[in-house]
């Protein structure tokens, strides 16, 4: 199966219906008593099976279905944007690892992914589906004036740190995690 599917021109061409026309037909079906779906379909020149699927909300996209549902993908995009706003950039490998950890934590084994790790092609399709909210960018250097930290910024940081550490017991924050060897001299 090619990556960019192009339908066979000799194959059957399905009719593309306008969503507004379908919605108007469904509203007419809901508001008109004693009116069948077939009569409305004939009147609006829409196939009755299409109207039936839309009325029962049994609609799926054409072609293969996504590995993750829409809500899950929206949450992943939201977390990627949060990481970006914190100044922590994620690349496509990080996206794949994030999806793998998500599936592993839920105990889901997805048959499309080898060891629950999406392929690199999955990244491109994921970015294409969500191109309005996330994009792949190249790291850019910033000017010294933007990277420069002023003394006021440092003072403000330590003031905030002091406020946040007031309620924490100092014994827990000053505890050494490594053992010093006797041959190390203190200066």
N, CA and C of each residue as an Amber inpcrd file, in Angstrom:
protein
   561
   0.8620000  -1.1770000   0.0000000   0.0000000   0.0000000   0.0000000
   0.9020000   1.2320000   0.0000000   0.7270000   2.1320000  -0.9490000
   1.5740000   3.3240000  -1.0060000   1.2710000   4.2760000   0.1420000
   2.2560000   5.1140000   0.4520000   2.0780000   6.0520000   1.5570000
   1.0430000   7.1200000   1.2250000   1.0790000   7.6240000   0.0040000
   0.0810000   8.6070000  -0.4380000  -0.8510000   7.9090000  -1.4130000
  -1.9850000   7.4890000  -0.9000000  -2.9220000   6.6930000  -1.6820000
  -3.5460000   7.5300000  -2.7850000  -3.5080000   6.9940000  -3.9910000
  -4.1940000   7.6090000  -5.1250000  -5.1870000   6.5850000  -5.6470000
  -6.4750000   6.9140000  -5.6490000  -7.4700000   5.9330000  -6.0770000
  -7.3140000   5.5780000  -7.5500000  -7.6870000   4.3570000  -7.8630000
  -7.6390000   3.8780000  -9.2390000  -8.7180000   4.6020000 -10.0390000
  -8.3550000   5.2680000 -11.1240000  -9.3780000   6.0030000 -11.8860000
 -10.4100000   5.0890000 -12.5330000 -10.0730000   3.7950000 -12.6860000
 -11.0370000   2.8590000 -13.2750000 -12.0050000   2.3110000 -12.2330000
 -11.7110000   2.5280000 -10.9550000 -12.5510000   1.9920000  -9.8880000
 -13.8440000   2.7690000  -9.7290000 -14.6830000   2.2720000  -8.8310000
 -15.9790000   2.9020000  -8.5960000 -15.7850000   4.2310000  -7.8810000
 -16.4200000   5.2520000  -8.3870000 -16.3500000   6.5730000  -7.7890000
 -17.5830000   6.7710000  -6.9090000 -17.3540000   6.9310000  -5.6090000
 -18.4610000   7.1760000  -4.6970000 -18.8170000   8.6540000  -4.7180000
 -20.0760000   8.9140000  -4.5060000 -20.5670000  10.2760000  -4.5550000
 -20.1840000  11.0090000  -3.2710000 -19.7480000  12.2290000  -3.4000000
 -19.4110000  13.0680000  -2.2530000 -20.6010000  13.9810000  -1.9780000
 -21.1990000  13.8210000  -0.8070000 -22.3640000  14.6220000  -0.4430000
 -21.9310000  15.8160000   0.3890000 -22.6030000  16.9090000   0.2050000
 -22.3460000  18.1130000   0.9730000 -22.9250000  17.9240000   2.3780000
 -22.1560000  18.2990000   3.3980000 -22.5990000  18.1110000   4.7830000
 -23.8420000  18.9460000   5.0970000 -23.9460000  20.1150000   4.5200000
 -25.1260000  20.9530000   4.7620000 -26.3890000  20.2930000   4.2250000
 -26.2900000  19.6730000   3.0520000 -27.4480000  18.9910000   2.4610000
 -27.8820000  17.8270000   3.3390000 -26.9180000  17.0820000   3.8420000
 -27.2380000  15.9440000   4.7140000 -27.8720000  16.4350000   6.0080000
 -27.3300000  17.5100000   6.6000000 -27.8890000  18.0390000   7.8480000
 -29.3130000  18.5610000   7.6430000 -29.5630000  19.2110000   6.5230000
 -30.9200000  19.6980000   6.2430000 -31.8900000  18.5370000   6.0820000
 -31.4490000  17.4770000   5.4140000 -32.3120000  16.3070000   5.2330000
 -32.5970000  15.6400000   6.5780000 -31.6030000  15.5580000   7.4550000
 -31.8080000  14.9480000   8.7740000 -32.7290000  15.8040000   9.6440000
 -32.5890000  17.1250000   9.5670000 -33.4930000  18.0020000  10.3160000
 -34.9260000  17.8590000   9.8210000 -35.0780000  17.7380000   8.5170000
 -36.4170000  17.5420000   7.9460000 -37.0020000  16.2110000   8.4050000
 -36.1760000  15.1820000   8.4860000 -36.6350000  13.8720000   8.9440000
 -37.0660000  13.9240000  10.4100000 -36.3230000  14.6820000  11.2280000
 -36.6600000  14.7820000  12.6520000 -37.9150000  15.6110000  12.8930000
 -38.1230000  16.6450000  12.1020000 -39.2480000  17.5520000  12.3570000
 -40.5410000  17.1360000  11.6750000 -40.4580000  16.3740000  10.5920000
 -41.6620000  16.0000000   9.8450000 -42.1990000  14.6660000  10.3580000
 -43.4240000  14.6550000  10.9060000 -43.9910000  13.3770000  11.3550000
 -44.4940000  12.5570000  10.1630000 -44.5330000  11.2640000  10.3290000
 -45.0210000  10.3190000   9.3130000 -44.2730000  10.4650000   7.9820000
 -43.0150000  10.7260000   8.0430000 -42.2020000  10.8590000   6.8290000
 -41.0630000   9.8470000   6.9200000 -40.8850000   9.0800000   5.8600000
 -39.8500000   8.0420000   5.8980000 -38.5080000   8.5990000   5.4270000
 -37.4730000   7.8900000   5.8060000 -36.1210000   8.2730000   5.4040000
 -35.9410000   8.1260000   3.8980000 -36.5830000   7.1120000   3.3250000
 -36.4670000   6.8730000   1.8800000 -37.1060000   8.0050000   1.0760000
 -38.2430000   8.5230000   1.5460000 -38.9020000   9.6060000   0.7960000
 -38.0650000  10.8860000   0.8230000 -37.4520000  11.1760000   1.9650000
 -36.5830000  12.3570000   2.0540000 -35.3300000  12.1550000   1.2070000
 -34.8050000  10.9300000   1.1940000 -33.6200000  10.6350000   0.3880000
 -33.9200000  10.8170000  -1.0980000 -35.0930000  10.3620000  -1.5400000
 -35.4730000  10.5440000  -2.9470000 -35.6620000  12.0200000  -3.2900000
 -36.2620000  12.7620000  -2.3610000 -36.5290000  14.1740000  -2.6100000
 -35.2280000  14.9790000  -2.7260000 -34.2490000  14.6760000  -1.8510000
 -32.9860000  15.4220000  -1.8410000 -31.9030000  14.7850000  -2.7060000
 -32.2360000  13.6770000  -3.3710000 -31.2990000  12.9670000  -4.2460000
 -30.0560000  12.5000000  -3.4730000 -30.3140000  11.9090000  -2.3050000
 -29.2590000  11.3380000  -1.4660000 -29.5820000   9.8700000  -1.2710000
 -28.5820000   9.0350000  -1.2730000 -28.7890000   7.6120000  -1.0410000
 -29.3370000   7.4120000   0.3740000 -30.3490000   6.5450000   0.5180000
 -30.9830000   6.3900000   1.8380000 -30.0510000   5.7360000   2.8470000
 -29.1080000   4.8960000   2.3890000 -28.1720000   4.2870000   3.3380000
 -27.2250000   5.3390000   3.9240000 -26.8950000   6.3560000   3.1410000
 -26.0550000   7.4480000   3.6440000 -26.8090000   8.2170000   4.7240000
 -28.0800000   8.5240000   4.4670000 -28.8850000   9.2190000   5.4760000
 -29.0640000   8.3720000   6.7290000 -29.2380000   7.0660000   6.5540000
 -29.4010000   6.1840000   7.7050000 -28.1360000   6.1930000   8.5660000
 -26.9570000   6.0760000   7.9340000 -25.6970000   6.0800000   8.6920000
 -25.5110000   7.3970000   9.4340000 -25.8530000   8.5000000   8.7740000
 -25.7030000   9.7980000   9.4300000 -26.7180000   9.9760000  10.5570000
 -27.9070000   9.4240000  10.4100000 -28.9140000   9.5670000  11.4640000
 -28.5690000   8.7220000  12.6830000 -27.9160000   7.5920000  12.4730000
 -27.5300000   6.7090000  13.5790000 -26.1290000   7.0050000  14.1020000
 -25.4450000   7.9750000  13.5130000 -24.0890000   8.3750000  13.9020000
 -23.0980000   7.2220000  13.7890000 -23.2350000   6.4160000  12.7430000
 -22.3260000   5.2910000  12.5140000 -21.3490000   5.6980000  11.4110000
 -20.7140000   6.8380000  11.5520000 -19.8380000   7.3370000  10.4990000
 -18.3770000   7.1370000  10.8890000 -17.6100000   6.5960000   9.9680000
 -16.1680000   6.4650000  10.1230000 -15.5160000   7.1120000   8.9150000
 -14.2780000   7.5110000   9.0770000 -13.5730000   8.0890000   7.9440000
 -13.2450000   7.0000000   6.9420000 -13.1010000   7.3880000   5.6910000
 -12.7620000   6.4140000   4.6680000 -11.3200000   5.9730000   4.8500000
 -11.0430000   4.7370000   4.4730000  -9.6870000   4.2040000   4.5770000
  -9.4290000   3.6210000   5.9510000  -8.1580000   3.4180000   6.2620000
  -7.7780000   2.8440000   7.5470000  -8.0680000   3.7950000   8.6920000
  -8.4420000   3.2300000   9.8210000  -8.7640000   4.0420000  10.9850000
  -7.4890000   4.3710000  11.7610000  -7.5390000   5.4450000  12.5200000
  -6.3830000   5.8600000  13.3120000  -6.1270000   4.8650000  14.4350000
  -4.8720000   4.7570000  14.8280000  -4.5110000   3.8350000  15.9030000
  -5.0690000   4.3140000  17.2390000  -5.0610000   5.6150000  17.4780000
  -5.5820000   6.1880000  18.7190000  -6.8580000   6.9570000  18.4010000
  -7.7720000   7.0150000  19.3700000  -9.0100000   7.7480000  19.1170000
  -8.7530000   9.2600000  19.1660000  -9.7400000  10.0300000  18.7430000
  -9.5730000  11.4790000  18.6060000  -9.2970000  12.1610000  19.9410000
  -9.9790000  11.7260000  21.0160000  -9.7590000  12.3400000  22.3250000
  -8.3250000  12.1370000  22.7950000  -7.8080000  10.9310000  22.6270000
  -6.4380000  10.6380000  23.0430000  -5.4480000  11.4830000  22.2570000
  -5.6620000  11.5920000  20.9620000  -4.7550000  12.4030000  20.1450000
  -4.8250000  13.8710000  20.5450000  -6.0210000  14.3670000  20.8850000
  -6.1410000  15.7560000  21.3280000  -5.3880000  15.9890000  22.6340000
  -5.4610000  15.0140000  23.5690000  -4.7290000  15.1480000  24.8330000
  -3.2220000  15.1360000  24.5930000  -2.7520000  14.2840000  23.7030000
  -1.3180000  14.2300000  23.4030000  -0.8630000  15.5530000  22.7900000
  -1.6520000  16.1080000  21.8760000  -1.3120000  17.3980000  21.2710000
  -1.2930000  18.4890000  22.3360000  -2.2370000  18.4420000  23.2720000
  -2.2860000  19.4210000  24.3500000  -1.0220000  19.3390000  25.2050000
  -0.5860000  18.1240000  25.5580000   0.6230000  17.9630000  26.3690000
   1.8690000  18.3970000  25.6070000   1.9110000  18.1710000  24.3050000
   3.0430000  18.6350000  23.4970000   3.0960000  20.1600000  23.5130000
   1.9450000  20.8070000  23.4100000   1.9100000  22.2710000  23.4580000
   2.3140000  22.7950000  24.8260000   1.9290000  22.0930000  25.8950000
   2.3330000  22.4980000  27.2430000   3.8490000  22.3990000  27.3850000
   4.4320000  21.3050000  26.9010000   5.8930000  21.1590000  26.9560000
   6.5740000  22.2660000  26.1600000   6.0110000  22.6310000  25.0230000
   6.5800000  23.7120000  24.2260000   6.5000000  25.0520000  24.9340000
   5.3990000  25.3040000  25.6410000   5.2740000  26.5720000  26.3580000
   6.2230000  26.6380000  27.5530000   6.6000000  25.4830000  28.1060000
   7.5790000  25.4380000  29.1920000   9.0120000  25.5620000  28.6750000
   9.1710000  25.5660000  27.3630000  10.5050000  25.6740000  26.7900000
  11.1970000  24.3350000  26.6320000  10.4450000  23.2540000  26.6910000
  11.0260000  21.9230000  26.5190000  10.5630000  21.3780000  25.1770000
  11.4010000  21.4640000  24.1500000  10.9660000  21.0080000  22.8250000
  10.9510000  19.4910000  22.7250000  10.0330000  18.9730000  21.9620000
   9.9380000  17.5360000  21.7110000  10.1490000  17.2910000  20.2260000
  10.9040000  16.2480000  19.9050000  11.0590000  15.8940000  18.4990000
  10.1580000  14.7030000  18.1900000  10.2680000  14.1940000  16.9750000
   9.3620000  13.1240000  16.5630000   9.6220000  11.8350000  17.3340000
  10.8690000  11.5860000  17.7110000  11.1570000  10.3900000  18.5100000
  10.4840000  10.4900000  19.8800000  10.5150000  11.6840000  20.4830000
   9.8470000  11.8820000  21.7730000   8.3480000  11.6350000  21.6600000
   7.7580000  12.0410000  20.5420000   6.3300000  11.7810000  20.3100000
   6.0590000  10.2850000  20.2800000   6.9060000   9.5460000  19.5900000
   6.7230000   8.0940000  19.5060000   6.8800000   7.4390000  20.8730000
   7.8680000   7.8900000  21.6520000   8.0790000   7.3350000  22.9960000
   6.9090000   7.6920000  23.9030000   6.3750000   8.9040000  23.7580000
   5.2180000   9.3230000  24.5500000   4.0150000   8.4230000  24.2810000
   3.7810000   8.0940000  23.0220000   2.6660000   7.2130000  22.6620000
   2.9180000   5.8030000  23.1800000   4.1610000   5.3280000  23.0900000
   4.4990000   3.9910000  23.6010000   4.2550000   3.9120000  25.1060000
   4.7130000   4.9310000  25.8500000   4.5110000   4.9270000  27.3000000
   3.0270000   4.9890000  27.6420000   2.2570000   5.7540000  26.8810000
   0.8180000   5.8470000  27.1120000   0.1640000   4.4740000  26.9500000
   0.4840000   3.7890000  25.8560000  -0.1040000   2.4660000  25.6120000
   0.3660000   1.4510000  26.6440000   1.6440000   1.5030000  27.0310000
   2.1670000   0.5660000  28.0250000   1.5300000   0.7880000  29.3910000
   1.3370000   2.0530000  29.7820000   0.7270000   2.3410000  31.0840000
  -0.7210000   1.8770000  31.1540000  -1.4220000   1.9290000  30.0270000
  -2.8040000   1.4510000  30.0110000  -2.8930000  -0.0570000  29.8380000
  -1.7740000  -0.6990000  29.5320000  -1.7760000  -2.1440000  29.3200000
  -2.3460000  -2.5440000  27.9730000  -2.2830000  -1.6450000  27.0110000
  -2.8050000  -1.9130000  25.6730000  -1.6560000  -2.3530000  24.7850000
  -1.8510000  -3.4600000  24.0780000  -0.8860000  -3.8970000  23.0780000
  -1.5230000  -3.6730000  21.7220000  -0.9800000  -2.7360000  20.9790000
  -1.5550000  -2.3820000  19.6860000  -0.8610000  -3.1780000  18.6050000
  -1.6280000  -3.8570000  17.7820000  -1.0340000  -4.7490000  16.7900000
  -0.3740000  -3.9980000  15.6410000  -0.7030000  -2.7210000  15.4650000
  -0.0710000  -1.9350000  14.3990000   1.3610000  -1.5410000  14.7420000
   1.6680000  -1.4760000  16.0300000   2.9780000  -1.0110000  16.4620000
   3.8050000  -2.1830000  16.9690000   5.0500000  -2.2570000  16.5290000
   5.9570000  -3.2930000  17.0030000   6.4390000  -2.8810000  18.3920000
   6.1930000  -3.7290000  19.3850000   6.4930000  -3.4480000  20.7960000
   5.8360000  -2.1460000  21.2650000   4.6650000  -1.8520000  20.7420000
   3.8950000  -0.6380000  21.0650000   4.6160000   0.6480000  20.6760000
   5.6490000   0.5650000  19.8610000   6.3940000   1.7490000  19.4160000
   5.9650000   2.0960000  17.9920000   5.3690000   3.2710000  17.7950000
   4.9540000   3.6510000  16.4440000   6.1520000   3.7970000  15.5060000
   5.8960000   3.5650000  14.2350000   6.9300000   3.7100000  13.2030000
   7.1770000   5.1990000  12.9350000   8.3030000   5.5380000  12.3070000
   8.5480000   6.9520000  11.9630000   7.4960000   7.5320000  11.0150000
   6.8800000   6.6940000  10.1900000   5.8220000   7.1920000   9.3030000
   4.6140000   7.6780000  10.1010000   4.4000000   7.0920000  11.2770000
   3.2670000   7.4940000  12.1050000   3.4170000   8.9580000  12.5270000
   4.6680000   9.3880000  12.7880000   4.9060000  10.7810000  13.1680000
   4.4210000  11.7360000  12.0870000   4.7890000  11.4230000  10.8520000
   4.4170000  12.3100000   9.7430000   2.9050000  12.3860000   9.5930000
   2.2240000  11.2560000   9.7210000   0.7590000  11.2630000   9.5990000
   0.1130000  11.9820000  10.7780000   0.6760000  11.8030000  11.9900000
   0.1590000  12.4740000  13.1810000   0.3020000  13.9880000  13.0290000
   1.4750000  14.4340000  12.5750000   1.6900000  15.8680000  12.3760000
   0.7950000  16.4200000  11.2720000   0.5360000  15.6190000  10.2570000
  -0.3390000  16.0600000   9.1650000  -1.7820000  16.2010000   9.6460000
  -2.2190000  15.2830000  10.5360000  -3.5870000  15.3680000  11.0640000
  -3.7680000  16.5830000  11.9610000  -2.7100000  16.9900000  12.6680000
  -2.8110000  18.0860000  13.6370000  -1.9410000  19.2720000  13.2270000
  -1.8740000  19.5470000  11.9270000  -0.9910000  20.6040000  11.4430000
  -1.4330000  21.9960000  11.8690000  -2.6820000  22.1550000  12.2960000
  -3.1350000  23.4700000  12.7330000  -2.7210000  23.7870000  14.1650000
  -2.3450000  22.7810000  14.9680000  -1.9880000  23.0320000  16.3690000
  -0.5200000  22.7630000  16.6880000   0.1210000  21.8160000  16.0010000
   1.5390000  21.5400000  16.2460000   2.2680000  21.4420000  14.9130000
   3.5650000  21.6820000  14.9730000   4.3740000  21.5560000  13.7610000
   5.7920000  21.1760000  14.1540000   6.5090000  20.6480000  13.1940000
   7.8960000  20.2600000  13.3960000   8.7590000  21.4580000  13.0490000
   9.5610000  21.9000000  14.0000000  10.3910000  23.0820000  13.7800000
  11.8500000  22.7430000  14.0120000  12.6930000  23.5350000  13.4090000
  14.1310000  23.3860000  13.5910000  14.5640000  24.3640000  14.6740000
  15.5220000  23.9450000  15.4850000  16.0240000  24.7960000  16.5620000
  16.6230000  26.0730000  15.9760000  16.3380000  27.1900000  16.6080000
  16.8490000  28.4690000  16.1320000  17.6310000  29.1430000  17.2480000
  18.6980000  29.7950000  16.8720000  19.4630000  30.5640000  17.8470000
  18.7030000  31.8420000  18.1720000  18.8950000  32.3120000  19.3930000
  18.2460000  33.5560000  19.7870000  19.3160000  34.6180000  20.0030000
  18.9180000  35.8550000  19.9630000  19.8480000  36.9560000  20.1480000
  20.2930000  37.0210000  21.6070000  21.4530000  37.6330000  21.8250000
  21.9620000  37.7660000  23.1910000  21.0260000  38.6070000  24.0490000
  20.3890000  39.5860000  23.4260000  19.4930000  40.4550000  24.1890000
  18.2830000  39.6890000  24.7210000  17.8330000  38.6620000  23.9860000
  16.7000000  37.8590000  24.4670000  17.1450000  36.8460000  25.5030000
  18.3800000  36.3360000  25.3590000  18.8690000  35.3090000  26.2710000
  19.4130000  35.9010000  27.5620000  19.6880000  37.1780000  27.5770000
  20.2990000  37.8060000  28.7340000  19.3240000  37.8270000  29.9120000
  19.8570000  37.5090000  31.0750000  19.0520000  37.5060000  32.2910000
  19.4720000  38.7100000  33.1180000  18.5120000  39.4870000  33.5190000
  18.8170000  40.6900000  34.2960000  18.8960000  40.3500000  35.7820000
  19.5570000  41.1860000  36.5660000  19.6160000  40.9560000  38.0190000
  18.2280000  40.9750000  38.6650000  17.3170000  41.7580000  38.0990000
  15.9560000  41.7960000  38.6530000  15.2610000  40.4440000  38.4790000
  15.5060000  39.7940000  37.3460000  14.9010000  38.4840000  37.0960000
  15.4250000  37.4570000  38.0900000  16.7210000  37.4920000  38.3610000
  17.3150000  36.5460000  39.3180000  16.7740000  36.8110000  40.7140000
  16.6840000  38.0820000  41.1180000  16.1470000  38.4200000  42.4430000
  14.6970000  37.9620000  42.5640000  13.9200000  38.1820000  41.5150000
  12.5190000  37.7510000  41.5180000  12.4110000  36.2330000  41.6480000
  13.3090000  35.5060000  40.9680000  13.3000000  34.0400000  41.0530000
  13.5510000  33.5820000  42.4870000  14.5640000  34.1520000  43.1470000
  14.8800000  33.7190000  44.5020000  13.8110000  34.1540000  45.4970000
  13.1520000  35.2690000  45.2600000  12.0270000  35.6670000  46.1150000
  10.8920000  34.6470000  46.0150000  10.5830000  34.2320000  44.7980000
   9.5430000  33.2110000  44.5970000   9.9570000  31.8780000  45.2130000
  11.2380000  31.5350000  45.0860000  11.7350000  30.2820000  45.6580000
  11.6270000  30.3060000  47.1730000  11.9400000  31.4400000  47.7900000
  11.8540000  31.5590000  49.2420000  10.4100000  31.3870000  49.7160000
   9.4750000  31.9700000  49.0010000   8.0570000  31.8460000  49.3660000
   7.5950000  30.3980000  49.2460000   8.0160000  29.7260000  48.1910000
   7.5520000  28.3520000  47.9860000   8.2190000  27.3610000  48.9290000
   9.4100000  27.6890000  49.4520000  10.1070000  26.7610000  50.3530000
   9.8230000  27.0210000  51.8260000   9.0200000  28.0170000  52.1730000
   8.7390000  28.3330000  53.5730000   8.0660000  27.1740000  54.3000000
   7.1570000  26.4780000  53.6410000   6.3800000  25.4290000  54.2960000
   7.0860000  24.0800000  54.3060000   8.2320000  23.9670000  53.6610000
   8.9450000  22.6960000  53.5790000   9.9720000  22.6290000  54.6980000
  10.0600000  21.4710000  55.3370000  10.9990000  21.2590000  56.4320000
  12.4310000  21.2950000  55.8930000  13.3110000  22.1160000  56.4900000
  14.6830000  22.2130000  55.9780000  15.4670000  20.9060000  56.0810000
  15.1000000  20.0470000  57.0190000  15.8240000  18.7830000  57.1670000
  15.6560000  17.8990000  55.9360000  14.4950000  17.9910000  55.3060000
  14.2750000  17.1530000  54.1230000  14.9680000  17.7060000  52.8880000
  15.2020000  19.0110000  52.8560000  15.8400000  19.5930000  51.6690000
  17.3540000  19.5910000  51.7530000  17.9270000  19.5320000  52.9610000
  19.3830000  19.5830000  53.0860000  19.9990000  18.2120000  53.2960000
  19.2310000  17.1810000  53.2730000  19.7420000  15.8330000  53.4850000
  20.6360000  15.4400000  52.3120000  21.8190000  14.9210000  52.6230000
  22.7540000  14.5290000  51.5730000  22.3430000  13.1720000  51.0340000
  22.4110000  13.0400000  49.7310000  22.0500000  11.7690000  49.1190000
  23.2590000  10.9060000  48.8430000  24.4540000  11.4880000  48.7980000
  25.6540000  10.6890000  48.5610000  26.5490000  10.7250000  49.7910000
  27.2990000   9.6880000  49.9900000  28.1930000   9.5930000  51.1410000
  29.5600000  10.1000000  50.7070000  30.1200000  11.0250000  51.4970000
  31.4470000  11.5350000  51.1660000  32.4910000  10.5740000  51.6950000
  33.4760000  10.3130000  50.9130000  34.5600000   9.4360000  51.3550000
  35.5260000  10.2350000  52.2160000  36.2280000   9.5930000  53.1650000
  37.1150000  10.3250000  54.0810000  38.3070000  10.9760000  53.3770000
  38.7200000  10.4790000  52.2160000  39.8970000  11.0500000  51.5680000
  39.5930000  12.3470000  50.8230000  38.3290000  12.7390000  50.7400000
  37.9730000  14.0000000  50.0980000  38.1260000  15.1150000  51.1180000
  38.9330000  16.1000000  50.7810000  39.1560000  17.2170000  51.6980000
  38.1620000  18.3240000  51.3890000  37.6860000  18.9240000  52.4450000
  36.7830000  20.0590000  52.2710000  37.6010000  21.3350000  52.1600000
  37.1550000  22.2010000  51.3180000  37.8610000  23.4740000  51.1400000
  37.2820000  24.5380000  52.0080000
